[in-house]
Short mmCIF file of C-alpha atoms and ligand atoms in Angstrom, two decimals:
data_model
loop_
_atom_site.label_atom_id
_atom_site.label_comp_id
_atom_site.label_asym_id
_atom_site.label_seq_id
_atom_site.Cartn_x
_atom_site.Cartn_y
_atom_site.Cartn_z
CA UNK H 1 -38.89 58.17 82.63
CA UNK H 2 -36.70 57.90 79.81
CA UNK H 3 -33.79 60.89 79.25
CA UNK H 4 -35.01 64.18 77.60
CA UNK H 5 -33.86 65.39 74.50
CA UNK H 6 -33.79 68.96 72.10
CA UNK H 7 -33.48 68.65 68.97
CA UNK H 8 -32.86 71.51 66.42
CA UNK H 9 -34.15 70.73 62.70
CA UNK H 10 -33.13 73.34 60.72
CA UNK H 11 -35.31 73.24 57.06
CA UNK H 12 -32.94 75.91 55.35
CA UNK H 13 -29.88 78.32 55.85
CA UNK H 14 -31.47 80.56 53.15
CA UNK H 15 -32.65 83.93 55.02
CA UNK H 16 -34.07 87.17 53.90
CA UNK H 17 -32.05 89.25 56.18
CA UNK H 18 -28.37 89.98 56.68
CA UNK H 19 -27.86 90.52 59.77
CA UNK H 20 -23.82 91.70 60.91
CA UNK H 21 -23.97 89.37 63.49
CA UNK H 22 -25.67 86.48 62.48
CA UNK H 23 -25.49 82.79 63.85
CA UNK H 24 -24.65 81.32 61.01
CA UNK H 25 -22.71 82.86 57.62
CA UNK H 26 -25.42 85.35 56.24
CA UNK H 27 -26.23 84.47 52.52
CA UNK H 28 -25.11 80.99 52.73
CA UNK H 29 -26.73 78.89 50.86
CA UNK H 30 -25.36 75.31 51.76
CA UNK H 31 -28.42 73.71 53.87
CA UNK H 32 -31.88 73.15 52.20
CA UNK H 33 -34.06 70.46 53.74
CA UNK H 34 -36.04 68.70 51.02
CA UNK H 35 -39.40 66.98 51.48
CA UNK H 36 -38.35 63.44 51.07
CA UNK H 37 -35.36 64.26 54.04
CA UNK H 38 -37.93 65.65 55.94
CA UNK H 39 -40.36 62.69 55.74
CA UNK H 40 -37.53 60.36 57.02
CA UNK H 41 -36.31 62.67 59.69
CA UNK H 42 -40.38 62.28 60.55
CA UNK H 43 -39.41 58.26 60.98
CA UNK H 44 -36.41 59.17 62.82
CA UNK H 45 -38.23 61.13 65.50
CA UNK H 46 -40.63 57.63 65.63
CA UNK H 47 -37.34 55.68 66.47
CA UNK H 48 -35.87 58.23 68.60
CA UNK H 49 -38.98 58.31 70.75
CA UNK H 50 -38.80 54.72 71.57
CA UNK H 51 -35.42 55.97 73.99
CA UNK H 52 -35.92 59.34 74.39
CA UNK H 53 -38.65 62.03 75.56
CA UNK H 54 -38.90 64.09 72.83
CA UNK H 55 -38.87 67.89 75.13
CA UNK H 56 -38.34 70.61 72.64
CA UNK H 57 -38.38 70.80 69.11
CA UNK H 58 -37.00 73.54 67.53
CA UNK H 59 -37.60 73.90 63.48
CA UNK H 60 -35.09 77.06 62.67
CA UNK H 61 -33.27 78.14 59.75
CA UNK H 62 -31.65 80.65 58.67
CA UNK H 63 -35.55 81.62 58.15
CA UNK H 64 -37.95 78.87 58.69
CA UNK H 65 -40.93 81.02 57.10
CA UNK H 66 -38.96 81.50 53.80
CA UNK H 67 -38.56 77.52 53.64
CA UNK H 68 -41.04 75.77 50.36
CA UNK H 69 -40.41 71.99 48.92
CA UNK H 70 -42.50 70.34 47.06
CA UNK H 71 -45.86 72.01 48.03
CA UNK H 72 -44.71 71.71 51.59
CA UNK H 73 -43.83 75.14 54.19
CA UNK H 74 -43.41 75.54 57.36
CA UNK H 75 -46.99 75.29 58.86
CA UNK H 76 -47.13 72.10 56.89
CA UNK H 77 -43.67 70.66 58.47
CA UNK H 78 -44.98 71.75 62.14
CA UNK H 79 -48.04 70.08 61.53
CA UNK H 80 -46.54 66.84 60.53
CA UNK H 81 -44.01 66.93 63.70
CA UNK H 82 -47.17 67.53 66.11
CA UNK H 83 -49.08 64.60 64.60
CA UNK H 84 -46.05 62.55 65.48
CA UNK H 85 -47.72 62.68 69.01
CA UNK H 86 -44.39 62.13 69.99
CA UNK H 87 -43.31 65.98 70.98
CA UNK H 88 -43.89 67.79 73.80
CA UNK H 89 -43.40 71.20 72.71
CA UNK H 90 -42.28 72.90 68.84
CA UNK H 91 -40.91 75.56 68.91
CA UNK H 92 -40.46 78.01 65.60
CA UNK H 93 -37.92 81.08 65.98
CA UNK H 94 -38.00 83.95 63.46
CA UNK H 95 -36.79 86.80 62.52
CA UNK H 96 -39.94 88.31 62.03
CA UNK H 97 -39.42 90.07 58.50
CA UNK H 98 -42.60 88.16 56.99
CA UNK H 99 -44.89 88.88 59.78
CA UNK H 100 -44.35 92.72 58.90
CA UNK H 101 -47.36 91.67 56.82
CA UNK H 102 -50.61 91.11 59.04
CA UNK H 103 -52.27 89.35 56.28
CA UNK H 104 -48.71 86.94 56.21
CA UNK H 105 -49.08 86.68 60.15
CA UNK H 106 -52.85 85.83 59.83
CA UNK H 107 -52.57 83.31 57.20
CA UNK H 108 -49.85 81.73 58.71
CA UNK H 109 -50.35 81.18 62.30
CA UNK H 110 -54.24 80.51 61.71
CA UNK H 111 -52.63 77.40 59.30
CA UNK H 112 -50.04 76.39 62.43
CA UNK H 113 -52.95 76.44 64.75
CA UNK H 114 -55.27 74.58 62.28
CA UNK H 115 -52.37 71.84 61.91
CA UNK H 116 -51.85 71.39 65.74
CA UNK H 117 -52.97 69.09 68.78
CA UNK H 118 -50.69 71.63 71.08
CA UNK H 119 -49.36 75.23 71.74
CA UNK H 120 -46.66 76.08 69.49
CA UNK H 121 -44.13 78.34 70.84
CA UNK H 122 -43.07 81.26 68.45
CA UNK H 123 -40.25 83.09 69.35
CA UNK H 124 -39.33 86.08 67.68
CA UNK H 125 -35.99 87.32 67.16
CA UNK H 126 -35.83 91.10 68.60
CA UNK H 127 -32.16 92.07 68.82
CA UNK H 128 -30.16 95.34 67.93
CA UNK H 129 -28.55 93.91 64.85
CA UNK H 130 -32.28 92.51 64.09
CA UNK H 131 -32.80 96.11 63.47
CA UNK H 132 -36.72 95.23 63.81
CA UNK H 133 -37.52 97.65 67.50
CA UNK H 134 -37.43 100.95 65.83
CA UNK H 135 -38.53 103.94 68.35
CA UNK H 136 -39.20 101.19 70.89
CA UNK H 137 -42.13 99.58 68.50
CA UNK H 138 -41.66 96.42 67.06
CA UNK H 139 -44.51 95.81 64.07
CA UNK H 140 -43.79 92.03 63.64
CA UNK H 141 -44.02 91.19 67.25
CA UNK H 142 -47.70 93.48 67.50
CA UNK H 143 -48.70 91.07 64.67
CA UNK H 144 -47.86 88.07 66.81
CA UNK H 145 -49.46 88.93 69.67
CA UNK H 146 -52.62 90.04 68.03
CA UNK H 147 -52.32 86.43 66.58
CA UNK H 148 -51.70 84.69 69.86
CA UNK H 149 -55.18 86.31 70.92
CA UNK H 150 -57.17 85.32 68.51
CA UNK H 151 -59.97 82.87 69.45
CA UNK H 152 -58.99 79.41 68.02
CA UNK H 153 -55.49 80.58 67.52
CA UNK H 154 -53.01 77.89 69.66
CA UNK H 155 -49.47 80.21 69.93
CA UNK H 156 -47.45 81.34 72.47
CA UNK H 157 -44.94 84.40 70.84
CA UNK H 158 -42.43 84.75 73.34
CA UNK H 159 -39.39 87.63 72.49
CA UNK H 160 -36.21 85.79 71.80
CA UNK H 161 -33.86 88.53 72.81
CA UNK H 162 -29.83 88.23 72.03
CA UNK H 163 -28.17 91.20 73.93
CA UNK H 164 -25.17 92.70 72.66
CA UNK H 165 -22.86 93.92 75.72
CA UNK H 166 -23.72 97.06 75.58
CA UNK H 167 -28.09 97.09 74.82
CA UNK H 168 -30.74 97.97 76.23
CA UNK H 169 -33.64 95.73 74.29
CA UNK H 170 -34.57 94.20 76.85
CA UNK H 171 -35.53 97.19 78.76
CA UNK H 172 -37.44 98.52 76.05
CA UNK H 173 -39.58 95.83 75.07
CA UNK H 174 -39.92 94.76 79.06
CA UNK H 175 -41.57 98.87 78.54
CA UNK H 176 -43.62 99.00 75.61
CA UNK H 177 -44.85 95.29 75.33
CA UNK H 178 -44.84 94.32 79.28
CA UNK H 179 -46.98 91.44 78.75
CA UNK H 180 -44.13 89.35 76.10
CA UNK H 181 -42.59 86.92 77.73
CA UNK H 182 -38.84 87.76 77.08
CA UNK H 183 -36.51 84.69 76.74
CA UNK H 184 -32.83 86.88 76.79
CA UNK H 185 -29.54 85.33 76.16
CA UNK H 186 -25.80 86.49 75.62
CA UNK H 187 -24.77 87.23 72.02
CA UNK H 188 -22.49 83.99 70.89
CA UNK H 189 -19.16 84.24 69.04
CA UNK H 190 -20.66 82.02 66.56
CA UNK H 191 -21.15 82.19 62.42
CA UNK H 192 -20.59 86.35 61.50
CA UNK H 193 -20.39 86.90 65.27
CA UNK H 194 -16.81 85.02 65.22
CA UNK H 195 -15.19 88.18 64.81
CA UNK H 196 -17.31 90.37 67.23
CA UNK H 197 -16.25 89.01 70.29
CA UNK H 198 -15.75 92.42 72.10
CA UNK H 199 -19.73 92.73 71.64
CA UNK H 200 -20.16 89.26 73.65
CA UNK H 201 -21.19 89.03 76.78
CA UNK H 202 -17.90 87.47 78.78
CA UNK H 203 -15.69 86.89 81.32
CA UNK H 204 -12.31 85.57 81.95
CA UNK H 205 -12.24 81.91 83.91
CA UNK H 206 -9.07 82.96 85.79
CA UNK H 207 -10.79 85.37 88.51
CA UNK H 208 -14.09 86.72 89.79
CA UNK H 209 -14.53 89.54 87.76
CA UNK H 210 -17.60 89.87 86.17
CA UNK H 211 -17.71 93.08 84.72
CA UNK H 212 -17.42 92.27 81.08
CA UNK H 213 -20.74 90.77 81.35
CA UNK H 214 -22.33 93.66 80.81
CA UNK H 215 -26.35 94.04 79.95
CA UNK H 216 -26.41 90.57 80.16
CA UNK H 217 -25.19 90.47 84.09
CA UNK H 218 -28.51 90.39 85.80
CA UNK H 219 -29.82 87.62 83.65
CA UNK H 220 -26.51 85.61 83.98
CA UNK H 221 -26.51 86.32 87.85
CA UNK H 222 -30.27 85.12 87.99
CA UNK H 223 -29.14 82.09 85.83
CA UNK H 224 -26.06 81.45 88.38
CA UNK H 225 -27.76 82.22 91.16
CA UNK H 226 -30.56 79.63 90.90
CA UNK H 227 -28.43 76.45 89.53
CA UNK H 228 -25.71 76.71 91.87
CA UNK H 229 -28.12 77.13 94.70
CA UNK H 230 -26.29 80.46 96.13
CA UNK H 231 -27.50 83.68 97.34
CA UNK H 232 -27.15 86.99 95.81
CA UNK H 233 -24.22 87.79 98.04
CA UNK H 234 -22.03 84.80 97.04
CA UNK H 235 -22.48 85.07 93.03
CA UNK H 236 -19.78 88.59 93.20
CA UNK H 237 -17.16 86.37 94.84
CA UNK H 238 -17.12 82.85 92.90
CA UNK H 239 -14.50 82.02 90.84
CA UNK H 240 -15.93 82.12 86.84
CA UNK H 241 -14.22 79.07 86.17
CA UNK H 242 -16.56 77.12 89.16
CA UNK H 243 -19.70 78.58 87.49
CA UNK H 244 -18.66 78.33 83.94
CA UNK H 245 -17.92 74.60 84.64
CA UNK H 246 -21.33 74.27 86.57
CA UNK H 247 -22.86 75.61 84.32
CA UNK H 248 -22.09 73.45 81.62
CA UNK H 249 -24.16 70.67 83.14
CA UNK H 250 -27.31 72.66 82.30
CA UNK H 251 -25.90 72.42 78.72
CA UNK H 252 -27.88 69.68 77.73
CA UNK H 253 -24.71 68.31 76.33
CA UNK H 254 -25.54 65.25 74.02
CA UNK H 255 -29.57 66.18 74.75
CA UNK H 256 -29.24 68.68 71.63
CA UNK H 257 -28.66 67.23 68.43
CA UNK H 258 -28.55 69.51 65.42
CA UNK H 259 -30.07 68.61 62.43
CA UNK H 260 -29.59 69.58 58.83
CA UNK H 261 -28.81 66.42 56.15
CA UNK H 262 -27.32 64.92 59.17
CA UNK H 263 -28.49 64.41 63.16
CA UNK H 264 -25.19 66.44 64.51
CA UNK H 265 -24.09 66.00 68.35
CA UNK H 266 -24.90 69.62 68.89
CA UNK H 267 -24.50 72.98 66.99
CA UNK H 268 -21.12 73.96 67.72
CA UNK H 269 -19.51 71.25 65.90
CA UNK H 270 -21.95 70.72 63.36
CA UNK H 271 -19.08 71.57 60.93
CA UNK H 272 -16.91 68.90 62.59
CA UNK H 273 -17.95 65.11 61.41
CA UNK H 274 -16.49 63.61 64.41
CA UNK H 275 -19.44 64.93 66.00
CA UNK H 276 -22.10 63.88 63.03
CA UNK H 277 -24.24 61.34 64.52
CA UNK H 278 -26.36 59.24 61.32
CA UNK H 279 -27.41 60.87 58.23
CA UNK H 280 -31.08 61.65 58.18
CA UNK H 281 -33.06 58.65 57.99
CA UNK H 282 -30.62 56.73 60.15
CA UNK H 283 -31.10 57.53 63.19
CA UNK H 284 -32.23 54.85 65.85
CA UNK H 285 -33.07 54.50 69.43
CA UNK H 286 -29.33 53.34 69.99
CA UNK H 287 -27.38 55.88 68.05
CA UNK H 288 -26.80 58.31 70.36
CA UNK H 289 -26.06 56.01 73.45
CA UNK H 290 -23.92 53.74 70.65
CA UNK H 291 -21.67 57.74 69.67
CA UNK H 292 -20.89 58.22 73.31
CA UNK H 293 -19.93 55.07 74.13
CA UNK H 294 -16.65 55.70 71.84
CA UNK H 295 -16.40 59.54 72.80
CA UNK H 296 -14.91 59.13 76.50
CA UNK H 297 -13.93 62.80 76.69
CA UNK H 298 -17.76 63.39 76.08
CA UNK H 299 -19.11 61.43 78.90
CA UNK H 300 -16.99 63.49 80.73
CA UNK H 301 -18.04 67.02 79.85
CA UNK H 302 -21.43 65.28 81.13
CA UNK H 303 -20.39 63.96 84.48
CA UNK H 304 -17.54 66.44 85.19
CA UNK H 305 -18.85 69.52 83.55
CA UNK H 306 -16.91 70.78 80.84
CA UNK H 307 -13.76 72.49 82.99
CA UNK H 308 -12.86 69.81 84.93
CA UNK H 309 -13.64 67.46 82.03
CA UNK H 310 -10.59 68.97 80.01
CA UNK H 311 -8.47 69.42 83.26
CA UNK H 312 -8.28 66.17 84.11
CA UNK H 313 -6.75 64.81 81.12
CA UNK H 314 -4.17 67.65 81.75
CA UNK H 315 -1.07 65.06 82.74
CA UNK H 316 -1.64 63.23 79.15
CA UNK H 317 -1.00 66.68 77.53
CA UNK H 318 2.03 67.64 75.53
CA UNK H 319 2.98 70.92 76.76
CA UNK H 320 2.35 73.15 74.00
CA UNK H 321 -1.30 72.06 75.03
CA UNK H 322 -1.08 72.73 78.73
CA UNK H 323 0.23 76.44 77.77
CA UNK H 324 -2.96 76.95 75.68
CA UNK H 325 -5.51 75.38 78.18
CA UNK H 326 -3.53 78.08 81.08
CA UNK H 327 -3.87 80.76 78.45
CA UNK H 328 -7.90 79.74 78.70
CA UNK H 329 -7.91 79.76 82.65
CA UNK H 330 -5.84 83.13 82.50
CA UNK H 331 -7.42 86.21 83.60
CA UNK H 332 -6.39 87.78 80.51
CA UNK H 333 -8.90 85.72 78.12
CA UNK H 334 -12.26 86.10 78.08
CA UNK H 335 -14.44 83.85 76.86
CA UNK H 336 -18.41 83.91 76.22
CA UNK H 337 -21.23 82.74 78.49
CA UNK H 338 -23.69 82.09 75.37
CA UNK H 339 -24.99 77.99 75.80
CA UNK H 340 -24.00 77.96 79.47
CA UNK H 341 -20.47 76.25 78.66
CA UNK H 342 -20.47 75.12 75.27
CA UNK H 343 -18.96 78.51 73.97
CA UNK H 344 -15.91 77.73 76.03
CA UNK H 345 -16.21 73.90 74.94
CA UNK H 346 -15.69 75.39 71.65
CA UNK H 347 -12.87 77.14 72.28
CA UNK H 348 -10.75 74.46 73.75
CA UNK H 349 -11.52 72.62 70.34
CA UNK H 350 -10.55 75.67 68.40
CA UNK H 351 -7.84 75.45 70.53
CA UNK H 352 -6.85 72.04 69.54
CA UNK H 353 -7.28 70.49 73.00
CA UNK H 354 -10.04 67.84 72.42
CA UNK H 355 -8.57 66.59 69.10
CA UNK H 356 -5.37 66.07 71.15
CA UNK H 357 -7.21 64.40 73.79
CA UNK H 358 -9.43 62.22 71.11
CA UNK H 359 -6.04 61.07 70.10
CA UNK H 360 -4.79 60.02 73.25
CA UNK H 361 -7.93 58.65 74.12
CA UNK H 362 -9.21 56.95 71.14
CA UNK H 363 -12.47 55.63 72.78
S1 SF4 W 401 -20.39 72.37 72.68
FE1 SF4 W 401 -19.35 70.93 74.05
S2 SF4 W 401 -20.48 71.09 75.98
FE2 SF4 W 401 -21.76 71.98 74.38
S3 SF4 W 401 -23.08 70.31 73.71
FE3 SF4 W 401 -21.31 70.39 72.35
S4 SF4 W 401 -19.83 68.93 73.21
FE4 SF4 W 401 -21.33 69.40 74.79
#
């Protein structure tokens, strides 16, 4: 069975909300996919397919349901990707502001399901900063469901809930709409949310404490608990850096391309063109394979895991470089849990570590 892969297609960065901690840089307006980039990304997915099993694909923004071109909008672009045949599962988060509007929510998703051979997954965004679960009701995600039931309708909302450190979402929604499946992750240090680290779910990799998880603990001990293969009673006592580094094999690292005008390597570094992979239109069966083949220090975040990966090049280091990656390990720095690793992949390369080690190792 051939390798699995994620992709991300995002159609536009424009977004009709602003919220403080957004992913990317609210109000940017840098991305917009246009038709014609679209169409060939469709005969990239064709060539892709030949290698890869296409698992997930994700068609984000900023906000997908704000995206037009050329007649074309989002139902229109989901429909396309399904008739590809080639895609197990799409996948469309939002942030729900359009659905506020039943007839918006009717007309749309009865257009998705129209355009379909399979379930599409929509995930709505439901998060403090969101600002959209106001005295524990949240009026786009009613819409969805009530969409999801109707007869001939083919969607599957799921709640796509970021937790702050301190939240309780979760808990409400798991309340007042028991039946939504709740997908919950850590809020990442990532676009506006750079600078609001302290609201990050974290923990240092130099000890066991895991206290500055917060909210997020019982999902991240759940998470631990069934990769690593431990009991309850173990996850208290294992060193952060062991899970953090185990955990980074569930990363899908090189399995989740980002794509805007270019196929990326993955989101972190989609503002880094080491890590762009072909423009849009081309991408092959090979391309991927072909970028890790000269990106050593990549195939070893994969078969090391991402700790271990940057430790053992530690001897090649000047030392100015070995202070910074101990500063990392320290207890005293805490780093996120958000994309099971990659956060703390993208420190070391805000820390300068793998462009040091790409020179050393220029393959
Ligand atoms: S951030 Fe690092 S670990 Fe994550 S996918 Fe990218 S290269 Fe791999």
């Amino acid at each position: 069975m051939n390798d699995r892969i994620y992709p991300a297609l995002q159609l536009t960065d424009a977004c009709n909300k602003r919220c403080r901690v957004c992913l990317r840089v609210p109000g940017e307006k840098v991305h917009h996919m246009t038709r014609t980039i679209f169409e060939r990304y469709l005969e990239d997915i064709h060539r892709v397919a030949v290698r890869f099993d296409i698992g997930f694909q994700f068609v984000t923004g900023g906000e997908p349901t704000v995206w037009k071109d050329e007649g074309l909008d989002v139902a229109d672009v989901i429909s396309a990707l399904s008739k590809t045949g080639k895609i197990r599962s799409i996948t469309m988060p939002t942030n729900g502001k359009r659905l506020e509007k039943k007839e918006f929510a009717d007309q749309l998703f009865t257009r998705i399901s129209h355009g379909v051979d399979q379930t599409v997954i929509v995930g709505l965004s439901v998060a403090e900063y969101q600002e959209n679960l106001i005295d524990g009701r949240c009026l786009p995600l009613g819409h969805l469901t009530d969409q999801a039931r109707k007869p001939g309708n083919t969607i599957m909302p799921i709640a796509l809930v970021t937790l702050l450190k301190n939240d309780d979402t979760d808990l409400i929604l798991k309340q007042n709409y028991p039946d939504v499946f709740q997908r919950v992750t850590p809020l990442a240090p990532m676009g506006a949310g750079e600078n609001e680290m302290a609201e990050c779910p974290s923990l240092s990799l130099g000890s066991a404490d895991k206290s500055n998880l917060g909210s997020f603990l019982p999902y991240f001990r759940r998470d631990v608990t069934s990769r690593l293969k431990i009991h309850d009673e173990a996850f208290d006592d294992i060193p952060n850096r062991h899970i953090m580094n185990t955990l980074s094999f569930s990363a899908h690292c090189g399995r989740s391309p980002f794509v805007d005008k270019a196929w990326h390597y993955c989101l972190p570094f989609r503002d880094n063109p080491d890590f762009d992979l072909a423009p849009v239109g081309g991408m092959t069966e090979k391309t991927l394979d072909e970028f890790l083949e000269t990106r050593e220090f990549l195939r070893r975040i994969r078969s090391m895991g991402v700790l271990d990966a940057v430790e053992s090049y530690r001897p090649k280091l000047k030392p100015r470089f070995r202070e910074k990656l101990d500063d990392l390990l320290g207890p005293d720095t805490q780093v996120s849990v958000a994309y099971r690793g990659c956060m703390v992949c993208k420190k070391i390369a805000e820390l300068g570590i793998w462009d040091e080690i790409r020179k050393l190792n220029p393959a």
